Structure formats: structure tokens, C-alpha cells
Short mmCIF file of C-alpha atoms in Angstrom, two decimals:
data_model
loop_
_atom_site.label_atom_id
_atom_site.label_comp_id
_atom_site.label_asym_id
_atom_site.label_seq_id
_atom_site.Cartn_x
_atom_site.Cartn_y
_atom_site.Cartn_z
CA MET A 20 -19.01 -28.91 -86.32
CA SER A 21 -19.85 -25.65 -88.09
CA THR A 22 -22.86 -25.08 -90.34
CA ASN A 23 -20.60 -24.94 -93.40
CA GLN A 24 -19.04 -28.28 -92.48
CA SER A 25 -22.47 -29.80 -91.97
CA ILE A 26 -23.68 -28.58 -95.36
CA ALA A 27 -20.55 -29.99 -97.00
CA LEU A 28 -21.46 -33.45 -95.63
CA LEU A 29 -25.12 -33.53 -96.70
CA ASN A 30 -24.34 -35.71 -99.72
CA GLU A 31 -22.36 -38.14 -97.58
CA MET A 32 -25.25 -38.34 -95.11
CA ALA A 33 -27.66 -39.13 -97.94
CA VAL A 34 -25.31 -41.82 -99.26
CA PHE A 35 -25.03 -43.32 -95.77
CA ALA A 36 -28.84 -43.50 -95.46
CA LYS A 37 -29.07 -45.21 -98.86
CA VAL A 38 -26.42 -47.79 -97.90
CA VAL A 39 -28.35 -48.65 -94.72
CA GLU A 40 -31.64 -48.82 -96.62
CA THR A 41 -30.26 -51.20 -99.26
CA GLY A 42 -27.87 -53.09 -96.99
CA SER A 43 -25.21 -53.04 -99.70
CA PHE A 44 -22.60 -50.66 -101.08
CA SER A 45 -23.10 -52.02 -104.58
CA GLU A 46 -26.90 -51.75 -104.52
CA ALA A 47 -26.70 -48.25 -103.04
CA ALA A 48 -24.28 -47.30 -105.81
CA ARG A 49 -26.63 -48.72 -108.46
CA GLN A 50 -29.62 -46.78 -107.15
CA LEU A 51 -27.57 -43.58 -106.80
CA GLY A 52 -25.97 -43.90 -110.23
CA ALA A 53 -22.48 -44.05 -108.72
CA THR A 54 -19.71 -46.61 -108.37
CA PRO A 55 -19.28 -48.79 -105.25
CA SER A 56 -15.87 -47.21 -104.67
CA ALA A 57 -17.40 -43.73 -104.72
CA VAL A 58 -20.00 -44.83 -102.18
CA SER A 59 -17.29 -46.36 -99.98
CA ARG A 60 -15.26 -43.13 -100.10
CA ALA A 61 -18.34 -41.09 -99.14
CA ILE A 62 -18.92 -43.29 -96.08
CA ALA A 63 -15.24 -43.02 -95.15
CA ARG A 64 -15.38 -39.20 -95.37
CA LEU A 65 -18.47 -39.11 -93.13
CA GLU A 66 -16.90 -41.43 -90.57
CA LYS A 67 -13.73 -39.34 -90.51
CA ALA A 68 -15.66 -36.09 -90.10
CA LEU A 69 -17.80 -37.52 -87.29
CA GLY A 70 -14.92 -39.33 -85.65
CA THR A 71 -16.79 -42.62 -85.32
CA GLN A 72 -17.31 -45.88 -87.17
CA LEU A 73 -20.80 -46.03 -88.63
CA LEU A 74 -20.84 -49.45 -90.23
CA GLN A 75 -19.37 -52.77 -89.20
CA ARG A 76 -18.40 -54.63 -92.35
CA THR A 77 -18.32 -58.43 -92.55
CA THR A 78 -17.99 -60.78 -95.48
CA ARG A 79 -21.74 -61.41 -95.47
CA LYS A 80 -23.48 -58.20 -94.46
CA LEU A 81 -23.27 -54.67 -93.12
CA ARG A 82 -24.30 -53.84 -89.58
CA LEU A 83 -24.82 -50.46 -88.00
CA SER A 84 -22.55 -49.65 -85.09
CA GLU A 85 -24.11 -48.34 -81.89
CA SER A 86 -23.38 -44.73 -82.86
CA GLY A 87 -24.33 -45.52 -86.46
CA ARG A 88 -27.91 -46.39 -85.44
CA ASP A 89 -28.51 -42.97 -83.92
CA ILE A 90 -26.79 -41.13 -86.77
CA HIS A 91 -28.75 -43.10 -89.36
CA GLN A 92 -32.02 -42.05 -87.75
CA ARG A 93 -30.94 -38.40 -87.92
CA CYS A 94 -29.92 -38.79 -91.57
CA ARG A 95 -33.31 -40.30 -92.40
CA GLU A 96 -35.06 -37.40 -90.67
CA MET A 97 -32.91 -34.98 -92.68
CA LEU A 98 -33.93 -36.63 -95.97
CA ASP A 99 -37.60 -36.78 -94.98
CA ALA A 100 -37.49 -33.08 -94.08
CA ALA A 101 -35.85 -32.28 -97.42
CA GLN A 102 -38.56 -34.19 -99.28
CA SER A 103 -41.23 -32.28 -97.34
CA VAL A 104 -39.65 -28.96 -98.35
CA LEU A 105 -39.51 -29.93 -102.01
CA ALA A 106 -43.02 -31.33 -101.98
CA ALA A 107 -44.34 -28.10 -100.44
CA SER A 108 -42.72 -26.10 -103.22
CA GLY A 109 -44.09 -28.37 -105.92
CA GLY A 110 -40.59 -29.26 -107.03
CA PHE A 111 -40.56 -32.89 -105.89
CA ASP A 112 -42.11 -36.01 -107.31
CA ALA A 113 -44.14 -36.91 -104.24
CA ALA A 114 -44.89 -40.48 -105.41
CA PRO A 115 -43.91 -42.77 -102.53
CA GLN A 116 -40.76 -44.77 -103.14
CA GLY A 117 -38.31 -46.93 -101.21
CA GLN A 118 -38.75 -49.82 -98.79
CA VAL A 119 -41.15 -50.03 -95.85
CA ARG A 120 -39.89 -52.39 -93.13
CA VAL A 121 -42.80 -53.65 -91.02
CA SER A 122 -42.80 -55.75 -87.85
CA VAL A 123 -46.11 -57.42 -87.07
CA PRO A 124 -47.32 -60.27 -84.80
CA LYS A 125 -47.46 -63.55 -86.68
CA ALA A 126 -51.22 -64.10 -86.71
CA VAL A 127 -52.04 -60.46 -87.44
CA GLY A 128 -49.45 -60.41 -90.21
CA HIS A 129 -50.71 -63.60 -91.81
CA TYR A 130 -54.46 -62.99 -91.59
CA LEU A 131 -54.88 -59.18 -91.54
CA VAL A 132 -51.84 -57.51 -93.13
CA HIS A 133 -50.46 -59.88 -95.77
CA PRO A 134 -53.76 -60.24 -97.72
CA HIS A 135 -53.65 -56.50 -98.50
CA VAL A 136 -49.96 -56.23 -99.42
CA PRO A 137 -50.39 -57.32 -103.08
CA ASP A 138 -52.93 -54.54 -103.68
CA PHE A 139 -50.64 -52.03 -101.97
CA LEU A 140 -47.70 -53.04 -104.17
CA ALA A 141 -49.87 -52.74 -107.26
CA ALA A 142 -51.03 -49.27 -106.20
CA HIS A 143 -47.49 -48.11 -105.34
CA PRO A 144 -45.06 -49.64 -107.86
CA ARG A 145 -42.08 -47.72 -106.45
CA VAL A 146 -42.50 -48.99 -102.89
CA ASP A 147 -41.21 -52.34 -101.60
CA VAL A 148 -42.42 -54.02 -98.39
CA LEU A 149 -40.33 -56.09 -95.98
CA LEU A 150 -42.77 -57.88 -93.66
CA ARG A 151 -41.27 -59.36 -90.50
CA LEU A 152 -43.71 -61.66 -88.70
CA GLU A 153 -42.60 -61.89 -85.06
CA ASP A 154 -44.35 -61.72 -81.71
CA ARG A 155 -41.44 -60.37 -79.65
CA TYR A 156 -41.04 -56.76 -78.59
CA MET A 157 -38.52 -54.81 -80.62
CA ASP A 158 -36.89 -51.40 -80.62
CA LEU A 159 -37.67 -49.77 -83.96
CA ILE A 160 -34.36 -47.89 -84.13
CA ASP A 161 -32.12 -50.76 -83.05
CA GLU A 162 -33.88 -53.25 -85.33
CA GLU A 163 -34.01 -50.82 -88.30
CA VAL A 164 -37.79 -51.14 -88.59
CA ASP A 165 -39.98 -48.35 -89.98
CA LEU A 166 -43.28 -49.54 -88.59
CA ALA A 167 -44.43 -51.84 -85.79
CA ILE A 168 -48.01 -53.11 -85.72
CA ARG A 169 -48.94 -53.97 -82.15
CA ILE A 170 -51.88 -54.30 -79.75
CA THR A 171 -51.67 -51.42 -77.27
CA ASP A 172 -53.82 -48.86 -75.45
CA GLN A 173 -51.85 -45.96 -76.89
CA PRO A 174 -48.46 -45.31 -78.53
CA PRO A 175 -45.56 -45.88 -76.10
CA PRO A 176 -43.29 -42.92 -75.25
CA GLY A 177 -41.22 -41.81 -78.22
CA LEU A 178 -43.59 -43.29 -80.77
CA MET A 179 -46.52 -41.99 -82.78
CA GLY A 180 -49.23 -44.09 -84.33
CA ARG A 181 -52.60 -44.66 -85.87
CA ARG A 182 -55.31 -46.99 -84.65
CA LEU A 183 -56.12 -49.63 -87.26
CA THR A 184 -58.83 -51.91 -85.85
CA ARG A 185 -60.02 -53.78 -82.76
CA ILE A 186 -58.74 -57.27 -81.95
CA GLU A 187 -61.23 -59.53 -80.14
CA HIS A 188 -61.07 -63.19 -79.11
CA LEU A 189 -63.80 -65.77 -78.68
CA LEU A 190 -64.31 -69.44 -77.88
CA CYS A 191 -65.26 -71.88 -80.63
CA ALA A 192 -65.97 -75.56 -81.16
CA THR A 193 -67.42 -77.75 -83.87
CA PRO A 194 -71.09 -78.77 -83.71
CA GLU A 195 -69.86 -82.39 -83.68
CA TYR A 196 -67.73 -81.84 -80.55
CA LEU A 197 -70.58 -80.11 -78.73
CA ALA A 198 -73.06 -82.79 -79.74
CA GLN A 199 -70.82 -85.41 -78.16
CA HIS A 200 -69.65 -83.51 -75.06
CA GLY A 201 -72.40 -80.97 -74.43
CA THR A 202 -72.53 -77.20 -74.70
CA PRO A 203 -71.44 -75.23 -71.62
CA GLN A 204 -73.99 -72.65 -70.49
CA HIS A 205 -71.69 -70.88 -68.01
CA PRO A 206 -67.89 -70.34 -67.97
CA GLN A 207 -67.60 -72.72 -65.01
CA GLY A 208 -68.91 -75.45 -67.31
CA LEU A 209 -65.62 -75.30 -69.24
CA LYS A 210 -63.94 -77.24 -66.42
CA THR A 211 -65.42 -80.48 -67.77
CA HIS A 212 -64.27 -79.83 -71.35
CA SER A 213 -61.04 -80.24 -73.25
CA CYS A 214 -59.88 -76.68 -73.92
CA ILE A 215 -57.32 -75.64 -76.52
CA TYR A 216 -55.34 -72.63 -75.34
CA LEU A 217 -52.22 -70.64 -76.16
CA GLY A 218 -49.89 -72.33 -73.69
CA GLU A 219 -47.03 -69.81 -73.65
CA ALA A 220 -47.51 -68.77 -70.00
CA PRO A 221 -49.48 -70.15 -67.01
CA GLY A 222 -51.97 -67.31 -67.34
CA ASP A 223 -52.97 -68.52 -70.80
CA ALA A 224 -54.99 -71.31 -69.16
CA ARG A 225 -56.87 -68.84 -66.95
CA TRP A 226 -59.78 -67.72 -69.10
CA ARG A 227 -61.55 -64.54 -68.04
CA PHE A 228 -65.15 -63.65 -68.83
CA ARG A 229 -67.42 -60.70 -68.37
CA ARG A 230 -71.19 -60.29 -68.68
CA GLN A 231 -72.67 -56.99 -67.59
CA GLY A 232 -71.50 -56.65 -63.96
CA GLU A 233 -70.46 -60.30 -63.56
CA ARG A 234 -66.81 -61.33 -63.91
CA VAL A 235 -65.62 -64.95 -63.91
CA THR A 236 -62.15 -66.52 -64.17
CA VAL A 237 -61.86 -70.21 -64.98
CA GLU A 238 -58.76 -72.40 -64.88
CA VAL A 239 -59.17 -74.58 -67.98
CA ARG A 240 -57.50 -77.84 -68.91
CA GLY A 241 -56.96 -79.74 -72.11
CA ARG A 242 -54.66 -82.20 -73.81
CA TYR A 243 -53.53 -79.74 -76.49
CA ALA A 244 -52.08 -76.24 -76.31
CA ALA A 245 -50.48 -74.37 -79.22
CA ASN A 246 -49.06 -70.87 -79.61
CA HIS A 247 -50.17 -70.55 -83.23
CA THR A 248 -53.69 -69.44 -84.07
CA GLY A 249 -53.82 -71.41 -87.30
CA VAL A 250 -52.91 -74.58 -85.42
CA ARG A 251 -55.56 -73.94 -82.76
CA LEU A 252 -58.18 -73.37 -85.45
CA ASP A 253 -57.23 -76.64 -87.11
CA ALA A 254 -57.37 -78.42 -83.75
CA VAL A 255 -60.87 -77.07 -83.19
CA LEU A 256 -61.92 -78.16 -86.68
CA ARG A 257 -60.62 -81.64 -85.86
CA HIS A 258 -63.05 -81.79 -82.92
CA LEU A 259 -60.30 -81.78 -80.26
CA GLY A 260 -62.08 -79.35 -77.97
CA ILE A 261 -63.14 -75.77 -77.32
CA GLY A 262 -60.48 -73.34 -78.53
CA SER A 263 -59.64 -69.69 -77.98
CA LEU A 264 -59.21 -67.83 -81.27
CA PRO A 265 -58.99 -64.27 -82.54
CA TYR A 266 -62.19 -63.37 -84.34
CA PHE A 267 -60.28 -62.53 -87.53
CA VAL A 268 -59.01 -66.13 -87.61
CA ALA A 269 -62.32 -67.80 -86.75
CA ARG A 270 -64.76 -65.69 -88.77
CA GLU A 271 -64.61 -67.64 -92.06
CA ALA A 272 -65.20 -71.00 -90.39
CA LEU A 273 -67.96 -69.39 -88.31
CA ALA A 274 -69.66 -68.02 -91.43
CA GLN A 275 -69.46 -71.46 -93.05
CA GLY A 276 -71.00 -73.13 -90.01
CA ARG A 277 -68.00 -75.42 -89.55
CA ILE A 278 -67.57 -74.05 -86.01
CA VAL A 279 -69.86 -72.18 -83.64
CA GLN A 280 -69.19 -69.67 -80.90
CA VAL A 281 -69.27 -71.04 -77.37
CA LEU A 282 -70.70 -68.86 -74.57
CA PRO A 283 -71.66 -66.08 -77.01
CA GLN A 284 -73.49 -64.16 -74.29
CA TRP A 285 -70.17 -63.67 -72.44
CA SER A 286 -67.29 -61.38 -73.38
CA PHE A 287 -64.06 -63.42 -73.47
CA ARG A 288 -61.07 -61.36 -72.30
CA THR A 289 -57.38 -62.08 -72.92
CA HIS A 290 -54.14 -60.09 -72.84
CA TYR A 291 -54.22 -60.26 -76.64
CA CYS A 292 -57.44 -58.25 -76.99
CA GLY A 293 -57.35 -54.54 -77.64
CA ASP A 294 -56.72 -51.87 -80.24
CA LEU A 295 -54.30 -52.65 -83.06
CA TRP A 296 -51.97 -49.73 -83.77
CA ALA A 297 -49.45 -48.86 -86.45
CA LEU A 298 -46.51 -47.38 -84.52
CA TYR A 299 -43.55 -45.41 -85.86
CA PRO A 300 -40.86 -43.09 -84.45
CA ALA A 301 -42.15 -39.65 -83.47
CA THR A 302 -41.29 -37.24 -86.27
CA ARG A 303 -42.82 -34.23 -87.99
CA HIS A 304 -41.80 -35.60 -91.38
CA LEU A 305 -43.43 -38.96 -92.04
CA PRO A 306 -41.81 -40.44 -95.16
CA PRO A 307 -44.27 -40.67 -98.07
CA ARG A 308 -43.70 -44.42 -98.43
CA LEU A 309 -44.56 -44.97 -94.76
CA GLY A 310 -47.55 -42.64 -94.81
CA ALA A 311 -48.87 -44.38 -97.91
CA PHE A 312 -48.60 -47.81 -96.29
CA VAL A 313 -50.22 -46.76 -93.00
CA ASN A 314 -53.08 -44.97 -94.78
CA PHE A 315 -53.68 -47.90 -97.13
CA LEU A 316 -53.70 -50.44 -94.31
CA ALA A 317 -55.93 -48.30 -92.09
CA GLU A 318 -58.46 -47.91 -94.92
CA ARG A 319 -58.48 -51.64 -95.68
CA LEU A 320 -58.73 -52.79 -92.06
CA ALA A 321 -61.59 -50.37 -91.46
CA ARG A 322 -63.58 -52.53 -93.90
CA GLU A 323 -62.78 -55.79 -92.08
CA PRO A 324 -65.77 -57.25 -90.20
CA THR A 325 -65.52 -57.22 -86.41
CA MET A 326 -67.43 -58.92 -83.63
CA ALA A 327 -69.37 -55.69 -83.15
CA ASP A 328 -70.77 -56.21 -86.66
CA THR A 329 -72.20 -59.56 -85.57
CA GLY A 330 -73.82 -58.12 -82.46
CA GLU A 331 -71.85 -60.45 -80.22
CA PRO A 332 -70.16 -59.29 -76.99
CA GLY A 333 -66.67 -57.91 -77.56
#
């Protein structure tokens, strides 16, 4: 395709990106100030020029075809680049606008991200947020997600990111439970206690500890396992045993004295500890709406208390 042909299709590419963003021909038409039939014709012209079907239409929704996913990403990059050019020249209203689609683990989304979303929406009235709380791995392009918030050592290949905060876990129990069953002084002492653990994989019952140069792994047992942090916290509060919890879930109950940390002199290690990152596709042109959300969240999470603030091992 020649340069002239490409230029002639820029409007159609922009329309295509808007249809994908809104998920509807009619809503895209409303936001573009056009008619649904005009939007449909623009998509048809683009599909004909490219020689491929971009959208799979059903009675309920639109889905990107396999080739459509890749082409949509390129169209978004084109629009982001255009906005960067206009912003650099002072000819563009750089106020963030559009929808930010975010995938985040359930507990992190509920306890760390969601509480700040209302303030973000108030600060950016032209930006909408779609928050998808899910623990599974996902491909950002295939799933049409702008941002994935995940625990990782560094951004995976093909992604860029920004570190948000540190996720640490600890063991907790109520004073009532410990008064009745005793307080373990060493990780091996957990073998005589009812322990509340994640329970998704066999390794979740193997608790690992570290203190200076000493490392200990203990196979724990208990009558209750749950793969939801809120449920495990409630189970601990109901005196069912010693539970493993992220610090950001336990900290309020700890501050209130309703639960206490068990084995505080030991660092409790799990696969779910580590740096929390905001990850997005590698691009030189980060959309203003996405940049605004990442910056806002990073600033807010930097204020969140961590275990390091308490002086406890992390």
C-alpha cells in the first residue's frame, strides 16, 4: 500500500479504533458526531483496503478478528502518536480522555486500587475506568487491556512498566486463639496449629521463612483453606487459626489490635510477595489517559504504609 493510500485511510483507521474502544457502532458514531451507517461504511472501506475482516459481528457484541487485534494496536499507536505531535505544538487539548481498561489481581484491586479510583475519576472527568479483577495471566493485546497490574521482578518482554509498591505477606492470629492454643516461637511450632492458607496448589501449604542466614520450610495443616484474602482474614478474626495474609489486607485489624502478627522476627516468604508493577505495551507514545492513571496510582500507593514502616521483617 502506497503512502497516499495510507493517508487516505487515516480517518477510517481512527473510526476503527473508536469502534473497538466503545464496543459499539452506535456509540462510536455518537462520540464522533456521525451516523452509525457512516461508521459502518468506514469500517467496510478499511476492511476492503486491507483485504481482511477486522470485526466479527454478532447480535450481542463485536469481537476483534485475529488480524483485527494486531491492526487495532497499530491504529491506537497512530492516534497516540498524532496526539503527541499536536500536544508538542500546543495545538491539542492535552486533558486525558477516553477509557482505561485495567486488569488487576482480585485482592490488590479490591484493597489497593479501587479505593483510589473515585478520586481519580473526580480529578479526570473525561476519563472512564474499566477495572477487571482477575488473578489469571492475560495477554494485553488479545484481551484488549490497556494496563495490567501484577507482581513481578521486572516487566516481561514486550512490556514497559512502573513500579508501584512492595507486596509483603505475614502470619496473623487473634489474641484469643493464641491464648487458647499458645504462641509459636519458631516456624516448626506451626505444625501443632490450625493454619489457614491459600489452598490453590500443594505448595501453598509449604510456608517458607527466613531470619538472617537461617531458612526454614514448614508443611502446615489446617481445617480451612481459602483462595480469597478477605475470607482468610475473616477466618482469622473468627479464631479459626493462624492465617497467611498480605500486609495491606491485615494492617487495619493489626492497628486495631483485633489480630497480632505471629513470628514477627521471621520474614514470611510466598510466591505472592514482590514488587507490584503497572505494565503496558511498549510504546514511545503513552496515551495521556493511561499516563494519568499510572501516575495517579503510583503517587497514591507510594503513601500506603508498608511493613518496612512498622520495622517488621519484610
